[in-house]
XYZ file of C-alpha atoms in Angstrom:
329
model
C -12.397 -1.301 6.058
C -10.960 1.855 5.486
C -9.097 3.771 8.476
C -11.438 6.486 8.415
C -14.208 3.852 9.372
C -12.001 2.920 12.332
C -11.734 6.523 13.428
C -15.449 7.071 13.010
C -15.977 4.118 15.492
C -13.315 5.374 17.752
C -15.179 8.635 17.953
C -18.705 7.112 18.265
C -18.256 3.875 20.311
C -17.520 3.919 23.926
C -16.860 -0.155 23.699
C -13.449 0.749 21.431
C -10.509 -0.532 23.606
C -7.596 -1.579 21.623
C -6.192 -0.474 18.333
C -4.243 -3.118 16.244
C -2.004 -1.853 13.652
C 0.331 -4.232 11.414
C 3.843 -2.242 11.446
C 6.141 -5.044 9.683
C 5.577 -7.711 7.387
C 7.960 -9.939 5.986
C 7.312 -12.386 3.223
C 3.553 -13.058 2.270
C 0.693 -11.561 4.227
C -3.024 -11.360 3.963
C -2.790 -7.508 4.693
C -0.048 -5.128 4.111
C 1.799 -3.067 6.761
C -0.428 -0.121 7.766
C -3.592 -2.309 7.846
C -5.754 -1.348 11.212
C -8.673 -2.947 13.358
C -10.185 -1.954 16.243
C -10.863 -4.551 19.086
C -13.832 -3.736 21.280
C -14.739 -4.588 25.043
C -17.386 -6.972 23.937
C -15.197 -9.046 21.904
C -16.248 -7.985 18.681
C -13.948 -6.017 16.135
C -14.069 -3.654 13.330
C -11.781 -4.372 10.365
C -9.317 -7.244 10.036
C -5.818 -8.152 9.449
C -6.024 -11.793 8.380
C -9.008 -13.970 6.641
C -10.350 -14.264 10.190
C -7.475 -16.503 11.869
C -5.650 -13.771 14.120
C -8.265 -11.911 15.324
C -9.515 -14.250 17.787
C -6.061 -14.598 19.093
C -5.829 -10.913 19.381
C -8.804 -10.386 21.123
C -7.518 -12.264 23.968
C -4.877 -9.554 24.627
C -7.455 -6.812 25.017
C -7.932 -7.274 28.875
C -4.542 -7.041 29.646
C -3.804 -4.224 27.114
C -6.776 -2.279 28.245
C -6.025 -2.715 32.049
C -2.198 -1.961 31.824
C -2.671 0.911 29.673
C 0.387 -0.020 27.976
C 0.925 -0.668 24.202
C 2.076 -4.361 23.479
C 3.774 -5.901 20.234
C 2.521 -9.302 19.279
C 4.357 -11.340 16.500
C 3.196 -14.085 14.181
C 5.791 -15.899 12.509
C 4.352 -18.231 9.736
C 7.360 -19.043 8.043
C 9.123 -22.174 9.490
C 8.079 -25.070 6.988
C 6.619 -27.318 9.715
C 4.235 -24.677 10.886
C 0.926 -26.443 10.120
C -1.279 -24.183 12.557
C -0.787 -20.286 11.589
C 0.823 -20.769 8.179
C -1.268 -23.300 6.513
C -4.366 -22.164 8.237
C -3.950 -18.369 6.829
C -1.856 -19.279 3.707
C 0.527 -16.523 4.460
C 3.838 -18.194 5.328
C 5.247 -14.618 6.534
C 6.156 -12.731 9.484
C 3.521 -10.130 10.896
C 4.249 -7.696 13.806
C 1.174 -6.081 15.177
C 1.212 -3.232 17.743
C -1.755 -3.258 20.246
C -2.334 0.173 21.836
C -5.148 1.162 24.400
C -7.396 3.508 22.608
C -7.141 6.012 25.545
C -5.268 9.258 26.668
C -2.903 10.798 24.284
C -3.582 8.233 21.356
C -7.403 8.771 21.888
C -6.933 12.516 21.459
C -4.916 12.245 18.291
C -7.169 9.796 16.755
C -10.017 12.035 17.076
C -7.977 15.072 15.811
C -6.964 13.075 12.695
C -10.783 12.189 12.297
C -11.485 15.846 12.323
C -8.825 16.659 9.883
C -10.107 14.019 7.409
C -13.518 15.446 7.809
C -11.871 18.470 6.645
C -10.653 16.713 3.676
C -7.162 16.976 5.098
C -4.724 14.023 4.973
C -2.758 13.672 8.293
C 0.296 11.520 9.539
C 0.463 10.152 12.922
C 3.765 9.544 14.143
C 4.864 7.094 16.924
C 8.121 7.552 18.864
C 8.811 4.540 20.914
C 10.715 4.124 24.176
C 11.455 1.335 26.615
C 10.676 -1.115 23.887
C 7.164 -0.826 22.767
C 5.848 0.116 26.262
C 5.770 3.753 25.861
C 4.701 5.813 22.968
C 4.846 9.454 22.193
C 2.279 10.739 19.559
C 2.529 13.583 17.137
C 0.223 14.565 14.301
C 2.168 15.855 10.980
C 1.282 17.577 7.887
C 1.850 14.598 5.139
C 3.515 17.471 2.889
C 5.813 19.144 5.506
C 6.744 15.452 6.534
C 8.021 14.270 10.018
C 9.829 16.837 12.103
C 13.610 16.382 11.877
C 14.307 16.454 15.564
C 12.143 13.331 15.958
C 13.024 9.628 15.412
C 10.002 7.918 13.809
C 9.080 4.674 15.305
C 6.260 4.186 13.105
C 4.137 6.530 10.799
C 0.283 6.018 10.097
C -0.907 7.895 6.988
C -4.769 8.752 7.136
C -6.134 9.960 3.839
C -9.943 11.187 3.474
C -12.358 8.679 1.983
C -12.284 9.165 -2.256
C -15.596 10.610 -3.283
C -17.745 8.833 -5.732
C -20.429 11.146 -7.469
C -23.359 9.251 -8.894
C -25.263 11.399 -11.226
C -28.621 10.148 -11.975
C -30.664 8.477 -9.200
C -32.257 6.006 -11.010
C -33.374 2.791 -9.465
C -30.157 0.971 -11.306
C -28.046 3.543 -9.265
C -29.035 2.143 -5.843
C -26.778 -1.135 -6.095
C -24.078 0.841 -7.208
C -24.138 3.687 -4.527
C -24.350 0.895 -1.940
C -21.598 -0.960 -3.394
C -19.169 1.898 -3.591
C -19.945 2.754 -0.265
C -19.214 -0.852 1.151
C -15.835 -0.866 -0.682
C -14.619 2.427 1.007
C -15.722 5.449 -1.116
C -17.491 8.361 0.146
C -20.591 8.271 -1.994
C -22.587 11.413 -3.212
C -25.924 10.714 -5.174
C -26.754 13.622 -7.376
C -29.885 14.188 -9.421
C -32.577 17.145 -10.267
C -35.499 15.102 -9.001
C -35.961 15.134 -5.274
C -38.507 12.107 -5.550
C -35.547 10.082 -6.669
C -32.813 11.546 -4.719
C -33.595 11.417 -1.090
C -32.370 9.658 2.253
C -35.148 7.205 2.063
C -33.940 5.423 -1.447
C -30.360 6.275 -0.534
C -30.201 5.676 3.255
C -27.032 6.485 4.808
C -25.414 8.337 1.865
C -25.118 11.896 0.773
C -27.801 13.271 -1.555
C -27.747 16.441 -3.681
C -30.609 17.959 -5.761
C -30.219 20.480 -8.291
C -30.268 20.813 -12.068
C -26.862 19.591 -13.893
C -25.405 23.379 -14.005
C -26.029 23.876 -10.485
C -24.849 20.729 -9.495
C -21.270 20.940 -10.911
C -20.965 24.312 -8.939
C -22.317 22.812 -5.570
C -19.940 19.518 -5.742
C -16.919 21.600 -6.219
C -15.457 18.847 -8.243
C -11.729 18.037 -7.859
C -8.895 15.709 -8.960
C -9.584 13.127 -6.604
C -13.116 12.763 -7.719
C -14.457 9.731 -9.234
C -17.809 10.672 -11.137
C -20.307 8.174 -12.573
C -22.879 9.565 -15.069
C -25.970 7.529 -15.296
C -29.135 9.407 -15.527
C -30.152 7.805 -18.973
C -31.448 11.144 -20.094
C -29.200 12.430 -23.150
C -29.830 16.106 -22.241
C -29.191 16.182 -18.797
C -25.996 13.700 -18.962
C -24.583 15.867 -21.549
C -24.964 19.140 -19.625
C -23.588 17.347 -16.345
C -20.610 15.835 -18.471
C -19.716 19.268 -20.083
C -19.622 20.955 -16.700
C -17.768 18.185 -15.187
C -14.883 18.037 -17.744
C -14.045 21.805 -17.037
C -12.386 19.967 -13.610
C -9.620 17.626 -13.789
C -10.956 14.616 -12.322
C -9.564 11.097 -11.041
C -12.248 9.276 -12.836
C -15.189 10.231 -15.290
C -17.165 7.201 -16.351
C -20.408 7.586 -18.675
C -22.919 4.870 -18.948
C -24.498 4.020 -22.300
C -23.488 3.051 -25.448
C -20.157 4.151 -27.313
C -22.076 5.925 -30.110
C -24.395 7.819 -27.620
C -21.359 8.953 -25.473
C -19.306 9.785 -28.592
C -22.176 12.194 -29.660
C -22.135 13.643 -26.141
C -18.537 14.418 -26.176
C -18.603 15.994 -29.563
C -16.044 19.200 -29.590
C -14.656 17.832 -26.094
C -11.130 16.720 -25.352
C -10.874 13.269 -24.319
C -8.426 13.210 -21.134
C -7.121 9.709 -19.935
C -9.458 9.658 -16.940
C -12.535 9.751 -19.120
C -13.859 6.226 -19.559
C -16.724 4.958 -21.466
C -18.512 2.520 -21.777
C -18.328 2.725 -17.847
C -16.993 -0.345 -15.949
C -15.085 -3.330 -16.685
C -15.786 -5.233 -19.483
C -17.229 -8.584 -17.755
C -20.023 -9.182 -19.850
C -22.529 -7.721 -17.008
C -26.234 -7.505 -17.563
C -28.806 -5.825 -15.023
C -28.367 -3.290 -12.317
C -26.379 -5.515 -9.860
C -24.065 -6.788 -12.270
C -23.431 -3.536 -13.783
C -22.894 -2.307 -10.263
C -19.994 -4.855 -9.758
C -18.548 -4.106 -13.206
C -18.352 -0.280 -12.183
C -17.195 -1.012 -8.514
C -14.402 -3.323 -9.882
C -13.242 -0.392 -12.148
C -13.252 2.294 -9.282
C -11.397 -0.281 -7.008
C -8.689 -0.680 -10.057
C -8.519 3.007 -10.518
C -8.301 3.686 -6.606
C -5.288 0.889 -6.279
C -3.459 2.328 -9.515
C -3.432 -1.332 -11.303
C -3.211 -0.932 -15.186
C -5.242 -3.042 -17.563
C -3.476 -5.067 -20.211
C -4.252 -2.501 -22.848
C -2.892 0.292 -20.961
C 0.365 -1.466 -20.376
C 0.522 -2.372 -24.104
C -0.205 1.233 -24.890
C 2.539 2.937 -22.489
C 4.931 0.244 -23.967
C 4.014 1.555 -27.754
C 4.667 5.084 -26.540
C 7.912 4.356 -24.950
C 7.044 5.235 -21.491
C 8.672 4.043 -18.435
C 6.381 1.226 -17.184
C 8.045 0.690 -13.913
C 7.527 3.829 -12.631
C 4.736 5.772 -14.639
C 1.299 5.546 -13.488
C -1.755 7.028 -15.355
C -3.528 8.309 -12.116
C-alpha cells in the first residue's frame, strides 16, 4: 500500500490510532526502510511491513501507545541462527526497528498537511527530531528540494510523494481490468475517452474519468514527465491523434497497444524517445483483457521501480554507458 493511502485513511478514519514506520533494517527484510502501516482501534490495519507475521504482535502495542500518547520503538531481531520463531516464519533473517507513534496532536497535524501537499501534486518530507530516546518527537515538514534545515538534527526523515498518474486512453471493456489493476498497485488512474457512454463512474467506479476528443484531452490532462500513458482505444485515427498530441510532452512512459506494424504507421515522421514502448506491456505471452492487464501493470511497476530488462542492460553496455549509475528513467 502506498503512503498516500495511509495518509488518506488518517484523514478520513477516526479509528486510526498508531502509525508504524520501519526506520532501520539490517540484513534481509520483507519491506525496506520507510515502509509504513496504520494500526486501528478495532485491531484492523492498513498496509503491511511483513508477510503478515509481525502485524499481530504490533497490534498488541496499540492500546499502550495510544493511552500513553508516547511513541515507542519496537525491535525484531531475526538474525540468530537458532531463531526458529520470527526468522523462519518470516523468511527474513534480519533486524528491523519499527517506530510506533500515536496518530494525534502534532503528528496528526503534520500528516494532514502532508496529505494536502500530495493532493496539490507536491512532494514533502516529514522530519522527526528525537529527544529522551524515542519518547519525545518534534515534527517538521520540509520541501525535498530545499532539504532538511541546517539547524535541526534529523532523527528520521520520511519522504511522501504523490501517487504516479496512469492515463488510459480508450475506455473499452478491456480497459476495465487494466484500470482496476493499475489502481490496486498504487497508481492514480485517469480513464480518458471521447465517448461518455463508455467513460463514466458506473463503468470505472472510484477512478477519475475525462471525456473529450483527443486534441482537447491532451490539453485538459496537462501531461508531464511523471505521467504514464496507455493508448488503447483500438481506433487508429483517435489513437494517432492522441499519441501525436501526447508526444509533444515528455512523459515517464507511453505504451501503445496494437501490432508493431500498426504503431509504426502511427509514428511515421515522429521521433522515438526512450520512454516510448510498443507493443505495450511485458512479453509474457498474454491473451485476453485480464492477462494483457497483468502484462501492462507489470511493465508499469518495472518502470516505477527503475528496473532494467536484460535487453536494456545489454544496450547500455554496448553504448558504453555507466551501468552502475545510469537509469533510463
